mmCIF file with all atom_site columns, C-alpha atoms in Angstrom:
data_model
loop_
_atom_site.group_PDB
_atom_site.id
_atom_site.type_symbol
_atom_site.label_atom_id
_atom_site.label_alt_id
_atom_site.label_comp_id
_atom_site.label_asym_id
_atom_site.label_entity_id
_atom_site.label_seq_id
_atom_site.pdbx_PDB_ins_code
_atom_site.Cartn_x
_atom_site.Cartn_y
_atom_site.Cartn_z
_atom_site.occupancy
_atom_site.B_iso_or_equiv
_atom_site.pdbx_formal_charge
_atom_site.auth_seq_id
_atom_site.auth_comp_id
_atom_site.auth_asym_id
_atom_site.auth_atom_id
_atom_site.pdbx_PDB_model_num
ATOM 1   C CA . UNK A 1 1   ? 129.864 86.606 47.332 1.00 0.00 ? 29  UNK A CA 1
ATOM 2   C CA . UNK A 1 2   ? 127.268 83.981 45.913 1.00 0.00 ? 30  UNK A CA 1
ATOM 3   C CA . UNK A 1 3   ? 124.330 82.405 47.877 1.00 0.00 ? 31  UNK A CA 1
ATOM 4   C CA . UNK A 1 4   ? 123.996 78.511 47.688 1.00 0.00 ? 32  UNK A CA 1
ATOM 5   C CA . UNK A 1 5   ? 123.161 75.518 49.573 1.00 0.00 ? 33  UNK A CA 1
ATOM 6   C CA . UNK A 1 6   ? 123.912 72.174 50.359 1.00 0.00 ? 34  UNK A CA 1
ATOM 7   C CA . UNK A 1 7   ? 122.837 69.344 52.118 1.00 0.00 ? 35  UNK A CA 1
ATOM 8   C CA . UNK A 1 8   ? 124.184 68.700 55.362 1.00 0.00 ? 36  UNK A CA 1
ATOM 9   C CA . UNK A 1 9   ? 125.622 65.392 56.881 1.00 0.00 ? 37  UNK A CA 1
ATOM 10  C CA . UNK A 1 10  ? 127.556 66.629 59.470 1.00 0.00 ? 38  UNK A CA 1
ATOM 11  C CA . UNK A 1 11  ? 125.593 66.540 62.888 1.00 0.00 ? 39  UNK A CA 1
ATOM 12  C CA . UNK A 1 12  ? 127.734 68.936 64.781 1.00 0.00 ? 40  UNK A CA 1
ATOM 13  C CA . UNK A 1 13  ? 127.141 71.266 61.842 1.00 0.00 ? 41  UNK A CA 1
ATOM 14  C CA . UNK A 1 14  ? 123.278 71.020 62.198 1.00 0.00 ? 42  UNK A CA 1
ATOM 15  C CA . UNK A 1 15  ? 123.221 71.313 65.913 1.00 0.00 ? 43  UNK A CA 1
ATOM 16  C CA . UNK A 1 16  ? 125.359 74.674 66.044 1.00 0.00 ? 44  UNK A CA 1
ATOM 17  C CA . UNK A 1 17  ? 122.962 76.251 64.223 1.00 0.00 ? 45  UNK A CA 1
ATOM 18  C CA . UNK A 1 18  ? 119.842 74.217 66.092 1.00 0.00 ? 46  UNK A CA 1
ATOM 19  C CA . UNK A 1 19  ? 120.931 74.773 69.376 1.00 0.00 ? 47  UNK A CA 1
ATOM 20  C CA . UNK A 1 20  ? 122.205 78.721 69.550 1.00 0.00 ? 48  UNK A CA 1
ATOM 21  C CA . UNK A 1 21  ? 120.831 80.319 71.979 1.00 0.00 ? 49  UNK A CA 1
ATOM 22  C CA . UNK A 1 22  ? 118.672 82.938 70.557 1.00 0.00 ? 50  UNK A CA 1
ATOM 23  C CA . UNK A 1 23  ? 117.365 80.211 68.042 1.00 0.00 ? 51  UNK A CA 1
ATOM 24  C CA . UNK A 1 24  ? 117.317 77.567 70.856 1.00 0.00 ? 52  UNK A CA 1
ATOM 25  C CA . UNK A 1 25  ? 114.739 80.038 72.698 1.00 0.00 ? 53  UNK A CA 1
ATOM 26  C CA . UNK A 1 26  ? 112.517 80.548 69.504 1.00 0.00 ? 54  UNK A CA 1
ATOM 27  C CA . UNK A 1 27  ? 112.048 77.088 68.367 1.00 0.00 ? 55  UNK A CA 1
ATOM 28  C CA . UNK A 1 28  ? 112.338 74.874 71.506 1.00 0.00 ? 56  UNK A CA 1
ATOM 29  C CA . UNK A 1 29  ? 109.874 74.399 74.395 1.00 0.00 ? 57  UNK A CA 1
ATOM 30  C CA . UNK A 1 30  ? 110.180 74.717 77.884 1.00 0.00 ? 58  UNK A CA 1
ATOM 31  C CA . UNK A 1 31  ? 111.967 73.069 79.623 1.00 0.00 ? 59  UNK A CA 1
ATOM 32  C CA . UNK A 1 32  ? 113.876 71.275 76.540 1.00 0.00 ? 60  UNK A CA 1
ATOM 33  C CA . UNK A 1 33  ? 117.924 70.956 76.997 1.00 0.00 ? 61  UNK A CA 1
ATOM 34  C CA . UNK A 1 34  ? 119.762 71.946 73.991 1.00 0.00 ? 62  UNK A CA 1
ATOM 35  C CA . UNK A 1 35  ? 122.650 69.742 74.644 1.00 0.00 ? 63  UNK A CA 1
ATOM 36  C CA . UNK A 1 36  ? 120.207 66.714 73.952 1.00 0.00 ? 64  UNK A CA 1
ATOM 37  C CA . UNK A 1 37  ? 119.311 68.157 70.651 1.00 0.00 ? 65  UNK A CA 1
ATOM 38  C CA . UNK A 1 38  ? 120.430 65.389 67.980 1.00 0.00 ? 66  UNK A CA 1
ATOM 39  C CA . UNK A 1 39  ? 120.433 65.962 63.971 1.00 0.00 ? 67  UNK A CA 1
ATOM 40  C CA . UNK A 1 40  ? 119.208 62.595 62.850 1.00 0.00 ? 68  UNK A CA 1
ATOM 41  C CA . UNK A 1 41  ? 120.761 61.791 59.372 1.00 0.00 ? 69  UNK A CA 1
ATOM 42  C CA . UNK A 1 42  ? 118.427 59.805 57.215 1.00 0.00 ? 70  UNK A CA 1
ATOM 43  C CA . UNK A 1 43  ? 117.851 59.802 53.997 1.00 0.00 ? 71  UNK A CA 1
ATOM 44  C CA . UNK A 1 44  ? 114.146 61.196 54.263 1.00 0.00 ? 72  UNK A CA 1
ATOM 45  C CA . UNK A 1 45  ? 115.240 63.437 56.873 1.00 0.00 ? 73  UNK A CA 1
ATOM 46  C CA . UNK A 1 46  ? 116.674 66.960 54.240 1.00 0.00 ? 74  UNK A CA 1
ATOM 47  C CA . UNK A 1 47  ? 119.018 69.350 56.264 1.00 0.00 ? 75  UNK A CA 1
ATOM 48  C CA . UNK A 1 48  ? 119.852 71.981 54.261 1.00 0.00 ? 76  UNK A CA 1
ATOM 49  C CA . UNK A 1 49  ? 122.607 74.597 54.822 1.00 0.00 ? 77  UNK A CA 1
ATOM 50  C CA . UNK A 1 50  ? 122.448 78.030 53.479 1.00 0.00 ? 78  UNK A CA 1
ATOM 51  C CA . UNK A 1 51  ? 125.279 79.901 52.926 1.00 0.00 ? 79  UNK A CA 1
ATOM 52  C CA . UNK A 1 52  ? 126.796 83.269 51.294 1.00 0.00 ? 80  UNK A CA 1
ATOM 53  C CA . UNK A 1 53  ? 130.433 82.444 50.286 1.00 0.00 ? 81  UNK A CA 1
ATOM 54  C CA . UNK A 1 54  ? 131.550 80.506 53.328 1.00 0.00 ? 82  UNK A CA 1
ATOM 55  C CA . UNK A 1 55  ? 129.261 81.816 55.981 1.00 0.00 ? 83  UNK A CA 1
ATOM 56  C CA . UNK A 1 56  ? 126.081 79.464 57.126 1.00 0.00 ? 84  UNK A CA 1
ATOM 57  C CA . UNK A 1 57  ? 123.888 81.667 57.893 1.00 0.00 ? 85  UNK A CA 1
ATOM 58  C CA . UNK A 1 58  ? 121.218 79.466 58.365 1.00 0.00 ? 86  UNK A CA 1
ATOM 59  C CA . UNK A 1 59  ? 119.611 75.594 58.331 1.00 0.00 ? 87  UNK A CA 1
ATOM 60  C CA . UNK A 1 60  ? 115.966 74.275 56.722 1.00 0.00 ? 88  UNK A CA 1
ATOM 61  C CA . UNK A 1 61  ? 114.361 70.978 57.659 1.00 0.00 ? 89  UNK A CA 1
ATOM 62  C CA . UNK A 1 62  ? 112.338 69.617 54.702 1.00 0.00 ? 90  UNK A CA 1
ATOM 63  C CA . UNK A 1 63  ? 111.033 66.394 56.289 1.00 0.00 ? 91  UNK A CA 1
ATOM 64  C CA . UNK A 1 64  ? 107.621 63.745 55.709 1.00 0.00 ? 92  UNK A CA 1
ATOM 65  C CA . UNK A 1 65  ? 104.404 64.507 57.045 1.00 0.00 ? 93  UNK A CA 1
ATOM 66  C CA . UNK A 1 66  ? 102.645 62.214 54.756 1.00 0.00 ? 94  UNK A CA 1
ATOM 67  C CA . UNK A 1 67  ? 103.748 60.694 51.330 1.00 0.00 ? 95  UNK A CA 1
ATOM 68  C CA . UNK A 1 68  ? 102.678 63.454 49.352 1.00 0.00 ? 96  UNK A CA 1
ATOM 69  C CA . UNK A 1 69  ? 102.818 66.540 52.049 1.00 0.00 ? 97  UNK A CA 1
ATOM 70  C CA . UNK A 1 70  ? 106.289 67.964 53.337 1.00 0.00 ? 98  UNK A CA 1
ATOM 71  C CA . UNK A 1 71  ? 106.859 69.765 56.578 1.00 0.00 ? 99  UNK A CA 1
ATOM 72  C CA . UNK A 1 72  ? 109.371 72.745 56.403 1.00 0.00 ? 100 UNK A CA 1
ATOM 73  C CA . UNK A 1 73  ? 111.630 74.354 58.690 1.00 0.00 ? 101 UNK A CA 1
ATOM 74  C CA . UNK A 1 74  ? 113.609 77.442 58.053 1.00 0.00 ? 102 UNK A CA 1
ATOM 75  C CA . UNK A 1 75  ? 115.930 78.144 60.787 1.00 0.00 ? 103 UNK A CA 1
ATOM 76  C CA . UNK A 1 76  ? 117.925 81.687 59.768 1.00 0.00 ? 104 UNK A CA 1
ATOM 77  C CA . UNK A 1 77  ? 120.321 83.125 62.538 1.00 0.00 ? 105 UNK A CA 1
ATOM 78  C CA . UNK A 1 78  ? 119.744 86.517 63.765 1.00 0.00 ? 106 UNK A CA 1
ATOM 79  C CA . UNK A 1 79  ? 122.222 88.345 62.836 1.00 0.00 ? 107 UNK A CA 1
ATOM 80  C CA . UNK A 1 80  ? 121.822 87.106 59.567 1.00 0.00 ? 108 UNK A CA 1
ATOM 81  C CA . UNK A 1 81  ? 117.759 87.847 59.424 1.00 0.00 ? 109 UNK A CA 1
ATOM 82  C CA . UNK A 1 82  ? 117.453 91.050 58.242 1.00 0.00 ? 110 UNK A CA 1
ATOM 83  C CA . UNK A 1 83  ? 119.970 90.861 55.418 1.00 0.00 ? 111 UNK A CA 1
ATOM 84  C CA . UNK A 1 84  ? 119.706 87.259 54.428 1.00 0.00 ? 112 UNK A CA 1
ATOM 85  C CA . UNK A 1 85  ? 116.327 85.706 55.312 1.00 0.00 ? 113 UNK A CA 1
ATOM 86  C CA . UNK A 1 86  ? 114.577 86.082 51.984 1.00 0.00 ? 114 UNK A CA 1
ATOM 87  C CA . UNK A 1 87  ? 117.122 85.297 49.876 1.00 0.00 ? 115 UNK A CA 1
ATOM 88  C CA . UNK A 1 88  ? 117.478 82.252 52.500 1.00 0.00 ? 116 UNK A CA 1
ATOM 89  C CA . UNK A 1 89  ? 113.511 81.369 52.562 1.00 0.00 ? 117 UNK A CA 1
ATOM 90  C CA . UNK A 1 90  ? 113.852 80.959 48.512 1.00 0.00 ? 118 UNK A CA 1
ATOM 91  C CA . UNK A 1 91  ? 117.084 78.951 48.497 1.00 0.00 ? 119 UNK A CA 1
ATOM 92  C CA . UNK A 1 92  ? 114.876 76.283 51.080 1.00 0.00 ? 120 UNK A CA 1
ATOM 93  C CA . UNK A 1 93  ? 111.803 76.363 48.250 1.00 0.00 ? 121 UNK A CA 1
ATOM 94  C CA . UNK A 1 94  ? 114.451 76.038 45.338 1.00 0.00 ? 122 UNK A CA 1
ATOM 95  C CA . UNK A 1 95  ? 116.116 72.553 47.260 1.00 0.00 ? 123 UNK A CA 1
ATOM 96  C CA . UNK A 1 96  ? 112.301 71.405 48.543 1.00 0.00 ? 124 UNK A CA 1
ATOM 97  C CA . UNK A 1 97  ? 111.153 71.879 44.618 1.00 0.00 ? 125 UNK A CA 1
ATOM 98  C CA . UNK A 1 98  ? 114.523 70.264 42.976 1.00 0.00 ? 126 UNK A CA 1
ATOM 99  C CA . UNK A 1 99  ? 115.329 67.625 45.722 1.00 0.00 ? 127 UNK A CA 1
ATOM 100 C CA . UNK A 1 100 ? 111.760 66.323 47.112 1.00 0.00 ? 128 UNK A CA 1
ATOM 101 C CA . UNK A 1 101 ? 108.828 65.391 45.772 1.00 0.00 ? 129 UNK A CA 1
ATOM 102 C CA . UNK A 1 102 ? 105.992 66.380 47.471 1.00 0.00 ? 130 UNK A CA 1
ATOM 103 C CA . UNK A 1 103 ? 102.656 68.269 46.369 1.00 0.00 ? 131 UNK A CA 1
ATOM 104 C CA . UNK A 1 104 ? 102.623 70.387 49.160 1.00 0.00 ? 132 UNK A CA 1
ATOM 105 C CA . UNK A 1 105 ? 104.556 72.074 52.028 1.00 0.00 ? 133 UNK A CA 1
ATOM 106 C CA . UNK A 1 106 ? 103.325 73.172 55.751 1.00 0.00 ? 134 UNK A CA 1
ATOM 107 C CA . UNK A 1 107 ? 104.713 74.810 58.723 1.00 0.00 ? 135 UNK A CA 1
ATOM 108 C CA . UNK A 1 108 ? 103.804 75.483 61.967 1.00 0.00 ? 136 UNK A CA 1
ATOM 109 C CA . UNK A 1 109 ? 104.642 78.853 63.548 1.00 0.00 ? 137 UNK A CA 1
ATOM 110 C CA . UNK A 1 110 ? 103.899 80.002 67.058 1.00 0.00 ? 138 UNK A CA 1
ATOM 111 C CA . UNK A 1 111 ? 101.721 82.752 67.999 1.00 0.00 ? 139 UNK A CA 1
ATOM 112 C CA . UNK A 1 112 ? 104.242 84.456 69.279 1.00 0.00 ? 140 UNK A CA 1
ATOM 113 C CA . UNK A 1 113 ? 106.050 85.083 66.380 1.00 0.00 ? 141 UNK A CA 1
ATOM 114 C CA . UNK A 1 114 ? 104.272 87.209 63.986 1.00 0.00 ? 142 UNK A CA 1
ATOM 115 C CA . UNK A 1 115 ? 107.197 88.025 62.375 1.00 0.00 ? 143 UNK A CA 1
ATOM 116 C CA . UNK A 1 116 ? 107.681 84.696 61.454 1.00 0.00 ? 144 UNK A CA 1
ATOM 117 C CA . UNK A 1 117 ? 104.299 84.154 60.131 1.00 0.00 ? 145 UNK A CA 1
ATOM 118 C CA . UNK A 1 118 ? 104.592 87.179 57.717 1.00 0.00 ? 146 UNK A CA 1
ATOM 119 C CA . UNK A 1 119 ? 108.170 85.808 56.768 1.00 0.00 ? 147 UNK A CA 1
ATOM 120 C CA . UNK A 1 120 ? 106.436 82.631 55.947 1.00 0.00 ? 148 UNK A CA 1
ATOM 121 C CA . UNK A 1 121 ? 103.738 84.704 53.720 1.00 0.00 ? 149 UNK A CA 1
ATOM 122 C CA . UNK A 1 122 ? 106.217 86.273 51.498 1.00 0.00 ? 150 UNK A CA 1
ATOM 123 C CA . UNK A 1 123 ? 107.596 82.719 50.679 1.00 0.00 ? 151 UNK A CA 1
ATOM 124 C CA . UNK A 1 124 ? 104.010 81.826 49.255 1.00 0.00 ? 152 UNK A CA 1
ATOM 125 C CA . UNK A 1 125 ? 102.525 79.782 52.735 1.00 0.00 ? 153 UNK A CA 1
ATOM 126 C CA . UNK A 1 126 ? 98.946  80.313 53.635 1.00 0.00 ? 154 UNK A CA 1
ATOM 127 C CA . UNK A 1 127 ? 97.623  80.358 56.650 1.00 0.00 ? 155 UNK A CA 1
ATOM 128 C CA . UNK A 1 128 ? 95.064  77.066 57.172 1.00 0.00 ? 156 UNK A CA 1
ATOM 129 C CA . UNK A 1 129 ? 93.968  76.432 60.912 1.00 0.00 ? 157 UNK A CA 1
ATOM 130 C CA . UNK A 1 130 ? 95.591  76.856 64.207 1.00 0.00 ? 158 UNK A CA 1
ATOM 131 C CA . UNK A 1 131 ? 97.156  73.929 66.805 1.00 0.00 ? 159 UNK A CA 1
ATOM 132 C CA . UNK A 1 132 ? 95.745  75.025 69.587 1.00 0.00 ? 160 UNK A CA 1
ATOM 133 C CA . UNK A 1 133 ? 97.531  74.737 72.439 1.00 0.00 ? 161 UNK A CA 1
ATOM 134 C CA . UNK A 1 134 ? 100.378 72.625 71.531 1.00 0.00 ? 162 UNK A CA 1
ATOM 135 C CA . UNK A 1 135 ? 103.582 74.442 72.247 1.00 0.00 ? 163 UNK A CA 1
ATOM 136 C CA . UNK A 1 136 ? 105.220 75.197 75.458 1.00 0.00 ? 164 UNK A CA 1
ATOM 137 C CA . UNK A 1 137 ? 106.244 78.456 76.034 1.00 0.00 ? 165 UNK A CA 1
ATOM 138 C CA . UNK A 1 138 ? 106.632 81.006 78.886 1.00 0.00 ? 166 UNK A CA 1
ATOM 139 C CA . UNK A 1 139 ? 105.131 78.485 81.355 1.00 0.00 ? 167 UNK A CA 1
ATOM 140 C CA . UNK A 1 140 ? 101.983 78.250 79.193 1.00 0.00 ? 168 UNK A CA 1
ATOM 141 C CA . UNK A 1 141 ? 100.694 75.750 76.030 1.00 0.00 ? 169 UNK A CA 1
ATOM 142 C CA . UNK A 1 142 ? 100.474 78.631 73.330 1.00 0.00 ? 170 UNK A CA 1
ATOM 143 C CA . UNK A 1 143 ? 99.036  78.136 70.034 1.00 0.00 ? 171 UNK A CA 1
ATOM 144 C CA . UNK A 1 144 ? 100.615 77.925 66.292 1.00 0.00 ? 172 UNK A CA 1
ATOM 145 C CA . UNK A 1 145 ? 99.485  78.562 63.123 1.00 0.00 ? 173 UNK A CA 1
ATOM 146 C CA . UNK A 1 146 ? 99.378  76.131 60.603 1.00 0.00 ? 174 UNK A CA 1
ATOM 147 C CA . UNK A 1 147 ? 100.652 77.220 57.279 1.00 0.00 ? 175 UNK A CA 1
ATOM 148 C CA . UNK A 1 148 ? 100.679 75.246 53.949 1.00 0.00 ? 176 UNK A CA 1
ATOM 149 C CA . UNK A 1 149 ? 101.369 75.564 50.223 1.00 0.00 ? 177 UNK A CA 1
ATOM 150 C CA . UNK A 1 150 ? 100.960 73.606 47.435 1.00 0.00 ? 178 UNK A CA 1
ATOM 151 C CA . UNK A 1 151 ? 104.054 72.684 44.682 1.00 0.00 ? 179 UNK A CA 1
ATOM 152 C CA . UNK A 1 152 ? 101.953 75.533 42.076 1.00 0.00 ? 180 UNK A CA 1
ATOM 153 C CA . UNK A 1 153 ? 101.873 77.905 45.287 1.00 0.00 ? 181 UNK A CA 1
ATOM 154 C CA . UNK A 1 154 ? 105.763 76.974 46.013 1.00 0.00 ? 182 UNK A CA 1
ATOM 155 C CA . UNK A 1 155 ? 106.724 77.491 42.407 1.00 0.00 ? 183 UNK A CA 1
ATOM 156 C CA . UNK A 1 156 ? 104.827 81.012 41.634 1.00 0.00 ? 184 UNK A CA 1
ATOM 157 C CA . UNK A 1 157 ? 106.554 82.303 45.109 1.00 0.00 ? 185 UNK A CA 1
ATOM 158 C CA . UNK A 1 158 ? 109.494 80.834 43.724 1.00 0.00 ? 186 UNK A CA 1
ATOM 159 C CA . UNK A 1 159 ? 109.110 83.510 40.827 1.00 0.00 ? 187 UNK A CA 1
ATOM 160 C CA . UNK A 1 160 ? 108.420 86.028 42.516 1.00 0.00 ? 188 UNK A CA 1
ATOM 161 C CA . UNK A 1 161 ? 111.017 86.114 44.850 1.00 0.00 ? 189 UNK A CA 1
ATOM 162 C CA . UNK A 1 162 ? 113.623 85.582 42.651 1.00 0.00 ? 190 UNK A CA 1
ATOM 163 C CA . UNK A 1 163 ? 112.726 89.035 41.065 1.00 0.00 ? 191 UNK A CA 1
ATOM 164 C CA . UNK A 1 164 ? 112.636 90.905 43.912 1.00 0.00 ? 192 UNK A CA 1
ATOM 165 C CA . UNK A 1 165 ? 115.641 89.539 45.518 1.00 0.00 ? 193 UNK A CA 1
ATOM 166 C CA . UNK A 1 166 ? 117.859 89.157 42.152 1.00 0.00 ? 194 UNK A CA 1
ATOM 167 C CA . UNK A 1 167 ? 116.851 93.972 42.192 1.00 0.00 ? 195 UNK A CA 1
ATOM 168 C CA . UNK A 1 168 ? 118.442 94.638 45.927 1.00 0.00 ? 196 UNK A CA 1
#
C-alpha cells in the first residue's frame, strides 16, 4: 500500500480524528468539550490527511502565525504511531514545503510529552524557548516547548528522512 496525502474539506473528517479520545486527552485542555471542537475551512487554514491506501491514520494543521512563519500540527493516531508516525511527520513537511510558503515552521509541545518533543526532533524542529505556563492540564497550567525550523532546516530533514524511511 502507498502513503499519500490530501487536503481535507470535509469537517466531520477532521474532527474524527481531532476529537478521539486518546488524541482528545493529549492535545486539549481541561476542561475543553470535544463535541464543540469545529474544523474551520479556510483557505489559510491547511488540514492535511495522511493516509496508507485508504486508512487515515492521521491529520496536520499547517496554519499562519505571521506572514512569513507557519505553525504546525501533526496529529497521528495511536495505533498508528509506532508504525506510521515518521513516514507521517515527512508527508506534513513534504505538503508545508510544496503547498505553503513560509520561511519557517514552529510547534508547541507540552512538557508532558517528551515523546513528542523527540518525534518533533527527528523531523528537523529545534527546540527555542519554553511557554511557560500556558496549557491546562491535570488541574495545573504546565509548560510547552517551543520548537521551530526554518524552510533550509525543513528541507535537509526532508532528506534525511526520506532515506531512512524509503530502507524499512
Amino acid at each position: 500500500m502507498s502513503y499519500h496525502f490530501k487536503r481535507l474539506t470535509d469537517p466531520e473528517t477532521i474532527q474524527n480524528v481531532m476529537t478521539d479520545p486518546e488524541m482528545w486527552e493529549r492535545i486539549s485542555e481541561d476542561g475543553q468539550d470535544p463535541t464543540k471542537f469545529v474544523a474551520i475551512i479556510d483557505e489559510i487554514l491547511h488540514w492535511i490527511g495522511l493516509y496508507h491506501g485508504d486508512t487515515l491514520f492521521g491529520v496536520s494543521c499547517i496554519h499562519p502565525h505571521s506572514a512569513n512563519v507557519g505553525v504546525s500540527h501533526i496529529n497521528i493516531l495511536e495505533p498508528y504511531r509506532k508504525d506510521h508516525g515518521l513516514r507521517g511527520g515527512l508527508m506534513s513537511l513534504q505538503y508545508a514545503v510544496k503547498h505553503t510558503e513560509y520561511a519557517k515552521y514552529i510547534s508547541e509541545v507540552a512538557i508532558i510529552y517528551p515523546e513528542v518533543s523527540g518525534f518533533i526532533g527527528k523531523l528537523g524542529f529545534v527546540r527555542e524557548g519554553i511557554n511557560r505556563q500556558s496549557m491546562l492540564k491535570g488541574g495545573e497550567m504546565i509548560d510547552q516547548i517551543m520548537f521551530g525550523a526554518t524552510i533550509n532546516e525543513i528541507e535537509d530533514a526532508i532528506e534525511q528522512l526520506e532515506k531512512k524511511v524509503n530502507h524499512k
